[in-house]
N, CA and C of each residue as an Amber inpcrd file, in Angstrom:
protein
   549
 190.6500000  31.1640000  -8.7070000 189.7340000  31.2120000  -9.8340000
 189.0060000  32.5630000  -9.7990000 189.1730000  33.1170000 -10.9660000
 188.7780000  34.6270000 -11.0080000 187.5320000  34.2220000 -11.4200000
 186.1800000  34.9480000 -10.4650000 184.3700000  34.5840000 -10.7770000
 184.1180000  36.0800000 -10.3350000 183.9210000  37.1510000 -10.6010000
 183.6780000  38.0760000 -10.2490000 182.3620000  38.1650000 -10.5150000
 180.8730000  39.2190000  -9.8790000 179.9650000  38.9780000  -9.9650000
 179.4900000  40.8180000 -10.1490000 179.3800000  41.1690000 -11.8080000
 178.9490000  42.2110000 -11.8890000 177.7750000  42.2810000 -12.0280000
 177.1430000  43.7490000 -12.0830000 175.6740000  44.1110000 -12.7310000
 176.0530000  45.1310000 -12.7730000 175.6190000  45.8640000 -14.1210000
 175.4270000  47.0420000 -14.6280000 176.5660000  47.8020000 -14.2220000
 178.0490000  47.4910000 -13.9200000 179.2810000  47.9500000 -13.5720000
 179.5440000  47.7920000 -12.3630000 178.5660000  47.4270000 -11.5640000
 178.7870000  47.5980000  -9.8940000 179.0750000  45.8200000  -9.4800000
 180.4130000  45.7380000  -8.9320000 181.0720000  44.5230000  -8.5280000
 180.6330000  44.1840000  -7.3180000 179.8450000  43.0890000  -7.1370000
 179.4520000  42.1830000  -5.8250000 180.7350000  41.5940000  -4.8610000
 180.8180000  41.7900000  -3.9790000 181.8020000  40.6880000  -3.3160000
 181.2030000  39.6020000  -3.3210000 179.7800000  39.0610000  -2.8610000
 179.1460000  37.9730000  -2.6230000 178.3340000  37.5290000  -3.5120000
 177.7290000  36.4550000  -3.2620000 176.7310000  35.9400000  -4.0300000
 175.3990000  35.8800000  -3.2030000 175.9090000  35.9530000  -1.7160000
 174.4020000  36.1160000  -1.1240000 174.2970000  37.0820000  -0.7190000
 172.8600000  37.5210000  -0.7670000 171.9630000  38.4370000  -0.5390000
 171.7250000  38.2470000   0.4380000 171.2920000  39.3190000   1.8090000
 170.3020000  38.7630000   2.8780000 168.8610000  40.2360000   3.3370000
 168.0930000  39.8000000   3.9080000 167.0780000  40.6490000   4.6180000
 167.4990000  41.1280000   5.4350000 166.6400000  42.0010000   6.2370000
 166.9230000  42.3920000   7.9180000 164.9710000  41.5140000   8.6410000
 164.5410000  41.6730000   8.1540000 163.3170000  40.9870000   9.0560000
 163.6310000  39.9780000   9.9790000 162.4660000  39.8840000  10.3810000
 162.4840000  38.8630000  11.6130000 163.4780000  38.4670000  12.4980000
 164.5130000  38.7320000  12.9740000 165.5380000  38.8720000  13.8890000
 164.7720000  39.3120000  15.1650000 165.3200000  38.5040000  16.2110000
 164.9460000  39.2150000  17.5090000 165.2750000  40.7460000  17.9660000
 166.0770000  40.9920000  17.2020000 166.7970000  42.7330000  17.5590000
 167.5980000  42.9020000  16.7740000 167.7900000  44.4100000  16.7980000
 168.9790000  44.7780000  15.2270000 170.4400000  44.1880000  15.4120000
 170.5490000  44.2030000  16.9070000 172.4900000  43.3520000  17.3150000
 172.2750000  42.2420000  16.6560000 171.3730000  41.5560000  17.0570000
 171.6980000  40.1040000  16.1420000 171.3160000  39.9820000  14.3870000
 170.5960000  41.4690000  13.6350000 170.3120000  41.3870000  12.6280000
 172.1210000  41.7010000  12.0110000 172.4940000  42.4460000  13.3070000
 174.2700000  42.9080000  12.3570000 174.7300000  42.4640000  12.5410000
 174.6410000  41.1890000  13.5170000 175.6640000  40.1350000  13.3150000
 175.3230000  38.9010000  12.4440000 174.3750000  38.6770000  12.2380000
 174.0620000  37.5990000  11.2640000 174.2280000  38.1730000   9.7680000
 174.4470000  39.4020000   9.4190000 174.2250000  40.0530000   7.9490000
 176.5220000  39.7330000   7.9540000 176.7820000  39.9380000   9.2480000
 178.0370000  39.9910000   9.2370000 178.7930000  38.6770000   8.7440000
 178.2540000  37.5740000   9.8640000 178.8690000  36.2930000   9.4660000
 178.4180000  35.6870000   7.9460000 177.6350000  36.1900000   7.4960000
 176.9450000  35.4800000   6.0060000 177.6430000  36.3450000   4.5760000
 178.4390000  37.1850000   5.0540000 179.4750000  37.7830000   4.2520000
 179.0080000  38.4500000   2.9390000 177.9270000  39.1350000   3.4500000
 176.8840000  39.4860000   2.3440000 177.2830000  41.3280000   1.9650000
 177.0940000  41.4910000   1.2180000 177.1320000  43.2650000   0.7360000
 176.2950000  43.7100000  -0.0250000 175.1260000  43.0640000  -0.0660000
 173.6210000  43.5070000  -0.3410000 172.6510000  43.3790000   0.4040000
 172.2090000  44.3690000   1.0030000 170.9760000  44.1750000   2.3460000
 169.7280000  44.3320000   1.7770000 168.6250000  43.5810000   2.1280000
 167.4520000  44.2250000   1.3450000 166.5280000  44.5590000   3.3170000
 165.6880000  45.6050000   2.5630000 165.3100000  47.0030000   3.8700000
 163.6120000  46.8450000   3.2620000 163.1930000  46.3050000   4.6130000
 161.3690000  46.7080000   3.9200000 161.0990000  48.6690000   4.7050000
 160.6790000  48.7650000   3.2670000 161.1510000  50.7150000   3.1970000
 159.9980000  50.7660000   4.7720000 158.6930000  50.0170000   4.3090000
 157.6830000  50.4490000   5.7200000 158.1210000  49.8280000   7.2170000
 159.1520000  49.2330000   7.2930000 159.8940000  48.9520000   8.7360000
 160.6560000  49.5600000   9.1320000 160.7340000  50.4650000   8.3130000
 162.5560000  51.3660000   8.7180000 162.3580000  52.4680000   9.2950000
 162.6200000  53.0110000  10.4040000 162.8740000  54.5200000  11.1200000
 163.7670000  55.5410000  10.1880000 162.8100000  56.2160000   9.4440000
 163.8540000  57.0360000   8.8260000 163.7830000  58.4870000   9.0170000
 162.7430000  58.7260000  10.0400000 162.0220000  60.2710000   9.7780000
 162.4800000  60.5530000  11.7120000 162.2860000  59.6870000  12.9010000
 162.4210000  59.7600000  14.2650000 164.1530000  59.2920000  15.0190000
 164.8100000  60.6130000  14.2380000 166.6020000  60.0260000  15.0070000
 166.7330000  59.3230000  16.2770000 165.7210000  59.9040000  16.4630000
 165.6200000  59.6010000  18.6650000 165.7350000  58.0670000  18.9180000
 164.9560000  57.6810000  17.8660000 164.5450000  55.9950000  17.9910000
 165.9860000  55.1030000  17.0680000 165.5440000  54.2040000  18.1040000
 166.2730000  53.1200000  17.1650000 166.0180000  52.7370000  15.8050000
 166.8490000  52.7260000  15.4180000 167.0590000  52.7550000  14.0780000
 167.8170000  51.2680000  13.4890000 167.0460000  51.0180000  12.3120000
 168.1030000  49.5570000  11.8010000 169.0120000  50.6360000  11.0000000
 169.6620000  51.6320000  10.5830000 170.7760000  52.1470000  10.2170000
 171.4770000  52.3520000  11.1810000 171.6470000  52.1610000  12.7200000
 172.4020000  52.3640000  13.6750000 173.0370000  50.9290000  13.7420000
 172.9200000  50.1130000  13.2970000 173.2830000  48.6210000  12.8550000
 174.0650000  48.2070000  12.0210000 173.3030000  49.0650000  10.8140000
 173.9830000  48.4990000   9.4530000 174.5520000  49.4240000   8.4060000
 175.6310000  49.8020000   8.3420000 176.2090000  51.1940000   8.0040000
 176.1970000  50.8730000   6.0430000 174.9910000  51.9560000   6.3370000
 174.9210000  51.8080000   4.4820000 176.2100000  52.2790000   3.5920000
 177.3750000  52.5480000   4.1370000 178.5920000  52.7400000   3.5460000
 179.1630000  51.4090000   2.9750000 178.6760000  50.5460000   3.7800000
 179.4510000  49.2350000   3.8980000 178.5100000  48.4130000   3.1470000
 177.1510000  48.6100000   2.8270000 176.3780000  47.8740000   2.3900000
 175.4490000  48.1980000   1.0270000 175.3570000  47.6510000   0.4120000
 174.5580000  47.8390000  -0.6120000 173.1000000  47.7460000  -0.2730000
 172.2530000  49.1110000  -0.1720000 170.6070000  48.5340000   0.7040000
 170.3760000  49.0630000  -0.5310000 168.9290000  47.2110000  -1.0280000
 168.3100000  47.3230000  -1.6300000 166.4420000  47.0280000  -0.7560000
 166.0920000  48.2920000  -1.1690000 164.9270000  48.4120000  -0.8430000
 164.4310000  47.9260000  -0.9910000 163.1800000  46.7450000   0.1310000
 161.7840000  45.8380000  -0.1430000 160.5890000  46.3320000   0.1250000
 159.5560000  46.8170000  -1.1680000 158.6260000  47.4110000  -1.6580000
 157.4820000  46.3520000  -0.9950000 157.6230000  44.8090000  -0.7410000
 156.7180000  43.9930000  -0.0950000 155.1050000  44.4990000   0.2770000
 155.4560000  45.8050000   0.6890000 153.9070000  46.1310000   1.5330000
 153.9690000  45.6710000   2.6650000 154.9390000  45.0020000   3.4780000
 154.4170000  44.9000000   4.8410000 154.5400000  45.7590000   5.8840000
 154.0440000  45.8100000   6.8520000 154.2070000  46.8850000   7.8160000
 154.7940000  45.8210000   9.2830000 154.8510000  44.9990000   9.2200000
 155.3900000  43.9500000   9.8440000 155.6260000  42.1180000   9.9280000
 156.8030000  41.7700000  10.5660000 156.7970000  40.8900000  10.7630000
 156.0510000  39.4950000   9.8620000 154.4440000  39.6220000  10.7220000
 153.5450000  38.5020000  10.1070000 153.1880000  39.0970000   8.7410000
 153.1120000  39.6550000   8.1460000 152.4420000  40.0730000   6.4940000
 153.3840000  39.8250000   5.6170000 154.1890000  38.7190000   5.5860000
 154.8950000  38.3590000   4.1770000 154.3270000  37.0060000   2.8970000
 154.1810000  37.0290000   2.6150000 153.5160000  35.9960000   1.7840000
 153.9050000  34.5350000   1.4050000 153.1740000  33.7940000   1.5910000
 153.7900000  32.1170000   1.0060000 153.7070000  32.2560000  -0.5670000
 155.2210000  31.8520000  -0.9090000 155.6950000  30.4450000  -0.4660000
 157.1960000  31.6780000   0.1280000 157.4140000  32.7240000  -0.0450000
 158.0750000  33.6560000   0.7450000 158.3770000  32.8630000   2.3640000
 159.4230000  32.3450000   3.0880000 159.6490000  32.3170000   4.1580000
 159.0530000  30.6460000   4.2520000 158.9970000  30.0530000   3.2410000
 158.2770000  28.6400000   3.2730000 159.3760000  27.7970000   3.8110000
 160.6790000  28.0580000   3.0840000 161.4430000  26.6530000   3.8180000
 161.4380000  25.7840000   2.4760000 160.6940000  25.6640000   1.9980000
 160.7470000  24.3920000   1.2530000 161.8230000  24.3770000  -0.1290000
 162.6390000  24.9390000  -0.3720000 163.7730000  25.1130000  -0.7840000
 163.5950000  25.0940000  -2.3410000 164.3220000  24.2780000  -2.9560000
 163.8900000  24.5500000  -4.7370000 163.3650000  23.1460000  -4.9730000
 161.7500000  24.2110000  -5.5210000 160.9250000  23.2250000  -5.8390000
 161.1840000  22.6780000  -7.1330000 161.4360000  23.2600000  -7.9640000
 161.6760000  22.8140000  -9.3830000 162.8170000  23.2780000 -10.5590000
 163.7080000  22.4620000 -10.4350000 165.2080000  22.5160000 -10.5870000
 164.9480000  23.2390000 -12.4130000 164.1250000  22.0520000 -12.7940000
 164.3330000  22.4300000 -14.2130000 163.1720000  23.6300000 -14.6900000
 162.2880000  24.2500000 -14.3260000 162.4110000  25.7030000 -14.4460000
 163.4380000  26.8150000 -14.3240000 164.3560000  26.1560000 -13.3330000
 165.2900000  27.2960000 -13.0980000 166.4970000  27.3540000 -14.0590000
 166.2450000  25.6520000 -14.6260000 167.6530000  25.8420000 -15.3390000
 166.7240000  26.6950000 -17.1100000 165.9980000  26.6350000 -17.3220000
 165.5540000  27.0460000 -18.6360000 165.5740000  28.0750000 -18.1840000
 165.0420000  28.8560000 -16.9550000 165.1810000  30.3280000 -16.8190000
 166.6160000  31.1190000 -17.0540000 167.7400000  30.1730000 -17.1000000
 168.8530000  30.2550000 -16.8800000 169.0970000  30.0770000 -18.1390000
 168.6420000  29.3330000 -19.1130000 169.1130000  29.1850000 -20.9960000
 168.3730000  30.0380000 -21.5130000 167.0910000  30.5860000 -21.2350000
 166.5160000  31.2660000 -21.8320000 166.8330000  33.1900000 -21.9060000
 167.4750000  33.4100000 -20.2450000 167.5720000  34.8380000 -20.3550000
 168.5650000  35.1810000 -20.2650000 169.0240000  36.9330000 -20.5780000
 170.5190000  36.9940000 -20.8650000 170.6280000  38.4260000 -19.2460000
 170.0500000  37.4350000 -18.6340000 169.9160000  38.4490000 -17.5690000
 170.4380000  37.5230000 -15.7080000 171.1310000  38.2290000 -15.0730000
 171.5500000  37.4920000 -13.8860000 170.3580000  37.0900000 -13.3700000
 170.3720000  35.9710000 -12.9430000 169.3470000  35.4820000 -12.3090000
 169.5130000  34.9900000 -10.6540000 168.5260000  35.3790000 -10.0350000
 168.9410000  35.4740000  -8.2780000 167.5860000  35.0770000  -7.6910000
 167.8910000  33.3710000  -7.0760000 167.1790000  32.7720000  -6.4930000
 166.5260000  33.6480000  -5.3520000 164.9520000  34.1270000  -5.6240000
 164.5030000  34.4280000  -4.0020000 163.3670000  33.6580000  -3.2940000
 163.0540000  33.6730000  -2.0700000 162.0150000  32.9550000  -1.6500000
 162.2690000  31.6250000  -1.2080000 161.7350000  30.7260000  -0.1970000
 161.7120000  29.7230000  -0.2480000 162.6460000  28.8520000   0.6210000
 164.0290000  29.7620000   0.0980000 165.2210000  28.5660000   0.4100000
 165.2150000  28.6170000   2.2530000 165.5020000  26.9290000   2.4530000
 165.2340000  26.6390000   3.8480000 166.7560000  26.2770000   4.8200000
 167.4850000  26.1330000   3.8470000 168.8490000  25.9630000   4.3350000
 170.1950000  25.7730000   3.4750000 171.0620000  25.7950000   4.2190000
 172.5420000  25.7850000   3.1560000 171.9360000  24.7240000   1.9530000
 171.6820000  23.6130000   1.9920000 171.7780000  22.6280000   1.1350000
 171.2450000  23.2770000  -0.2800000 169.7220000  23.6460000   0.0350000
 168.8430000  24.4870000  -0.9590000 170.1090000  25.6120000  -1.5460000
 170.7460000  26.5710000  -1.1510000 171.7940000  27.6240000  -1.4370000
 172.5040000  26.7390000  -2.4240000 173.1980000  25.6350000  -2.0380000
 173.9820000  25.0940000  -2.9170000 173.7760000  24.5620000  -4.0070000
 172.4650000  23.7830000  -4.1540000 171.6050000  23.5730000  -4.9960000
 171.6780000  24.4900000  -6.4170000 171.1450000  26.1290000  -5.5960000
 171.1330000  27.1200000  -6.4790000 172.0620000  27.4450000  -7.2810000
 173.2310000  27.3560000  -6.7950000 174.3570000  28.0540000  -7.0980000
 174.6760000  27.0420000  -8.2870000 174.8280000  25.4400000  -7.5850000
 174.9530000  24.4950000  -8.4660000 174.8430000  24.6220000 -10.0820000
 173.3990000  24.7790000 -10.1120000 172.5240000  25.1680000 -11.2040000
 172.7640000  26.4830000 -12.2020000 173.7360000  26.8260000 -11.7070000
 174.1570000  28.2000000 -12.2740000 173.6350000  29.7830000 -11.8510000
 172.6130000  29.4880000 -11.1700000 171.8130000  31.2150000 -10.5390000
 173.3070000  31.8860000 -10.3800000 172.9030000  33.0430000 -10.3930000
 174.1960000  34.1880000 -10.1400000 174.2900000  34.7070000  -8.7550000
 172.9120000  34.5670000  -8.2420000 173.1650000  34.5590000  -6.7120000
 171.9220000  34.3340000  -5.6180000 171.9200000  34.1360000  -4.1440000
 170.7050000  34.0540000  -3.6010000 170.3200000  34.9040000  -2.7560000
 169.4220000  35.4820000  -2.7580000 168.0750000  36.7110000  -1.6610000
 167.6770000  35.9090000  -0.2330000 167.8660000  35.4270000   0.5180000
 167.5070000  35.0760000   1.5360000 166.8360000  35.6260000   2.8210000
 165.9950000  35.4420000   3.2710000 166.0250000  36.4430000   4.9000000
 165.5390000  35.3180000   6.2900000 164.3790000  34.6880000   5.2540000
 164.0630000  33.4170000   6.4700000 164.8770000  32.4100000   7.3530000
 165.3570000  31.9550000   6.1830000 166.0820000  31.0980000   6.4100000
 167.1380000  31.2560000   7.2420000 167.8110000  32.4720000   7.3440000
 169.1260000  33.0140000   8.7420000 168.1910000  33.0110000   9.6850000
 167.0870000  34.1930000   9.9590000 166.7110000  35.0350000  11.0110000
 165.9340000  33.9220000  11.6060000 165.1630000  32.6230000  10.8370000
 164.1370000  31.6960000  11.6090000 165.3620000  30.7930000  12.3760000
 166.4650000  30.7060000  11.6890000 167.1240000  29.6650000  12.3310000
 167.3390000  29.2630000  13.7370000 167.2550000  28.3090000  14.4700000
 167.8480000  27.8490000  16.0370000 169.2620000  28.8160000  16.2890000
 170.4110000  29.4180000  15.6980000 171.0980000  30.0160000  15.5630000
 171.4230000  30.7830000  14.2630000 170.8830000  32.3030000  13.9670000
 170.2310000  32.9960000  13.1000000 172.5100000  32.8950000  12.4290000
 173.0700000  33.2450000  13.7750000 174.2840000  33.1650000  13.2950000
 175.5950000  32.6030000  13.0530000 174.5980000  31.3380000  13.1290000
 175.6080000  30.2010000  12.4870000 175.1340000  29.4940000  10.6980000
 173.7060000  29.9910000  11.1880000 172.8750000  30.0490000   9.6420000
 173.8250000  30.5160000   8.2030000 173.6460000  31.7890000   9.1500000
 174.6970000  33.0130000   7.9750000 175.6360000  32.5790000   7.5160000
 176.6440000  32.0450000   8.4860000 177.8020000  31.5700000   7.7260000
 177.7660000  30.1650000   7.1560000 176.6970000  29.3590000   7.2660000
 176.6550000  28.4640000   6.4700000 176.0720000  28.8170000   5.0000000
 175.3040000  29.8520000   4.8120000 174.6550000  30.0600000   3.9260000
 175.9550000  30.2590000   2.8860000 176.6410000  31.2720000   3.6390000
 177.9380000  32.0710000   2.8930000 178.2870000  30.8160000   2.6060000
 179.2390000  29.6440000   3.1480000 179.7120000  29.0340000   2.2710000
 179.0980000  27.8190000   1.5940000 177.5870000  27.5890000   1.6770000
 177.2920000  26.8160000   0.6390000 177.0200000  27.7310000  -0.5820000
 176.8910000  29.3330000  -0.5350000 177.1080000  29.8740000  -1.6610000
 178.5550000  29.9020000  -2.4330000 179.7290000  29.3270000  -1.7780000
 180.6420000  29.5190000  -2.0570000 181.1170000  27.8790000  -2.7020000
 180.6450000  26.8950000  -2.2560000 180.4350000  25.8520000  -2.3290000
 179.9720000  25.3690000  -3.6330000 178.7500000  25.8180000  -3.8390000
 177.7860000  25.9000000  -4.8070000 178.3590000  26.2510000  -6.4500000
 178.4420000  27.7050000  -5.8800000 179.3400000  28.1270000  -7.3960000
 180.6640000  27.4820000  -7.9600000 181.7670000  27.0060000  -6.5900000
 182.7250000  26.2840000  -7.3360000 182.3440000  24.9460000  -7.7360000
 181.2920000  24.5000000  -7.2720000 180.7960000  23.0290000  -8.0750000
 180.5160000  23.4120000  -9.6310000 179.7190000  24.1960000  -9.6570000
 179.3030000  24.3590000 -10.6320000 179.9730000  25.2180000 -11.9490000
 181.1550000  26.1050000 -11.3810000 182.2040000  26.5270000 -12.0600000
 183.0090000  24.8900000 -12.6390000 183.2400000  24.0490000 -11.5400000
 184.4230000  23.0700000 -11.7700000 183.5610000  21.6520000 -12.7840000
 182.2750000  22.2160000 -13.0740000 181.4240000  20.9870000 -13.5280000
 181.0530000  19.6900000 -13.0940000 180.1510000  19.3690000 -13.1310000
 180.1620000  17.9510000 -12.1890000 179.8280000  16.8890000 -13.5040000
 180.1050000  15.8620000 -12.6130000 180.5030000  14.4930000 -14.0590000
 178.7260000  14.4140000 -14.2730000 178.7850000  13.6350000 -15.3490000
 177.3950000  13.4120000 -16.6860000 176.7190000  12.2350000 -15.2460000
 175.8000000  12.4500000 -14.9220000 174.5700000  11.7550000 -14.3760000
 174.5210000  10.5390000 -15.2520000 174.5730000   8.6660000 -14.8830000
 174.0780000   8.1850000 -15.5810000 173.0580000   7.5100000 -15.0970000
 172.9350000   6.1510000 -16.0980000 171.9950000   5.0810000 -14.9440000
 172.1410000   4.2060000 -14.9720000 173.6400000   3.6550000 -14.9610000
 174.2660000   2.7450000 -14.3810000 175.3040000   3.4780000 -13.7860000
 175.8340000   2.0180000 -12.7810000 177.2220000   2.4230000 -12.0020000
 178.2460000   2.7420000 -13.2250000 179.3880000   2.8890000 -12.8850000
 180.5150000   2.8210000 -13.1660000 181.7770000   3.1450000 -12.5980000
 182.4310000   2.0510000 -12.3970000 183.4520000   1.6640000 -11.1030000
 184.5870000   2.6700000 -11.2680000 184.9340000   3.3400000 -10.7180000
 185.9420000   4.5040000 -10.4410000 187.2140000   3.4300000 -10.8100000
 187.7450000   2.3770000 -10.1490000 188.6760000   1.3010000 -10.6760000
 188.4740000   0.3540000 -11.7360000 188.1200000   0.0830000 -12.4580000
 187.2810000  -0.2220000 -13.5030000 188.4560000  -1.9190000 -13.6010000
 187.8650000  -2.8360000 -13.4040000 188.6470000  -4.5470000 -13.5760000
 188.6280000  -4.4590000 -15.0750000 188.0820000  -3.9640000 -16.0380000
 188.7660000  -4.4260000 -17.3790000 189.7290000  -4.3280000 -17.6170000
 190.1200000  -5.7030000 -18.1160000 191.4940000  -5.8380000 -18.4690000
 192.5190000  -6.7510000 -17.1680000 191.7800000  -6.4300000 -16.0890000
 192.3860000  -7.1330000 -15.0230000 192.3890000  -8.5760000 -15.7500000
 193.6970000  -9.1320000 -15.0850000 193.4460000 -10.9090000 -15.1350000
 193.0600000 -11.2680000 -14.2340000
């Protein structure tokens, strides 16, 4: 199924997005950006070594050839200064804002904030978003890099649900074998 994911001419491989924050160290920030199969990095510009070669560097990690870095303007200068509901966890609070945000604009729309795990990702995708921004949700994880690749494929998950349509919600059952007509 051909789903290709443009903007403004420039072709996405993915649908997820990820951060570099909060990771215990940049090895595990490039391996978790790795397994989550992402090709958009977002970079908080005031965390980044860009002026001292000597020092470690998160570009000694993450080879901006390979990556699409989109710059995070945030204001933080570290770690603790990101804002709630940013890094909350609590995943999508309210489905049907997102879907009117989604009838109303003629613009890609890309879940950020919030999301606490694959399920939330799939959710999104479900719903039609064009793609998700993540950073908490890998880097807080018990395993930042098994996160990643779950994220990747409930984004992958997500969109073919929602490419393949899902049946009309009712409120009654209705029996997949259906006895009418049985004797």
């Amino acid at each position: 199924m051909e789903d290709k994911f443009i903007i403004k001419g420039i072709e996405f491989k993915s649908r997820l997005w990820v951060g570099t924050g909060k990771y215990k160290d940049f090895e595990e920030t490039k391996k978790a950006i790795e397994a989550s199969g992402a090709d958009v990095v977002t970079v908080a510009v005031r965390r980044v070594n860009i002026i001292d070669r000597k020092s470690e560097n998160l570009f000694d990690y993450i080879d901006p050839r390979k990556y699409k870095i989109l710059p995070n303007t945030a204001g933080c200068y570290n770690v603790e200064e990101l804002a709630a509901p940013i890094g909350s966890g609590l995943g999508i609070r309210n489905p049907y804002n997102i879907r009117i945000i989604l009838e109303t604009v003629k613009a890609p729309v890309i879940v950020d904030a919030g999301v606490g795990t694959a399920s939330d990702v799939a959710v999104a995708m479900e719903l039609g978003c064009d793609a998700v921004l993540l950073n908490t949700a890998i880097a807080g994880a018990k395993d930042p890099i098994a996160m990643a690749s779950a994220m990747k494929h409930a984004v992958i998950a997500g969109r073919l649900a929602y490419k393949a349509g899902r049946i009309p919600k009712k409120l009654y059952a209705a029996a997949s074998s259906p006895i009418e007509g049985m004797l």
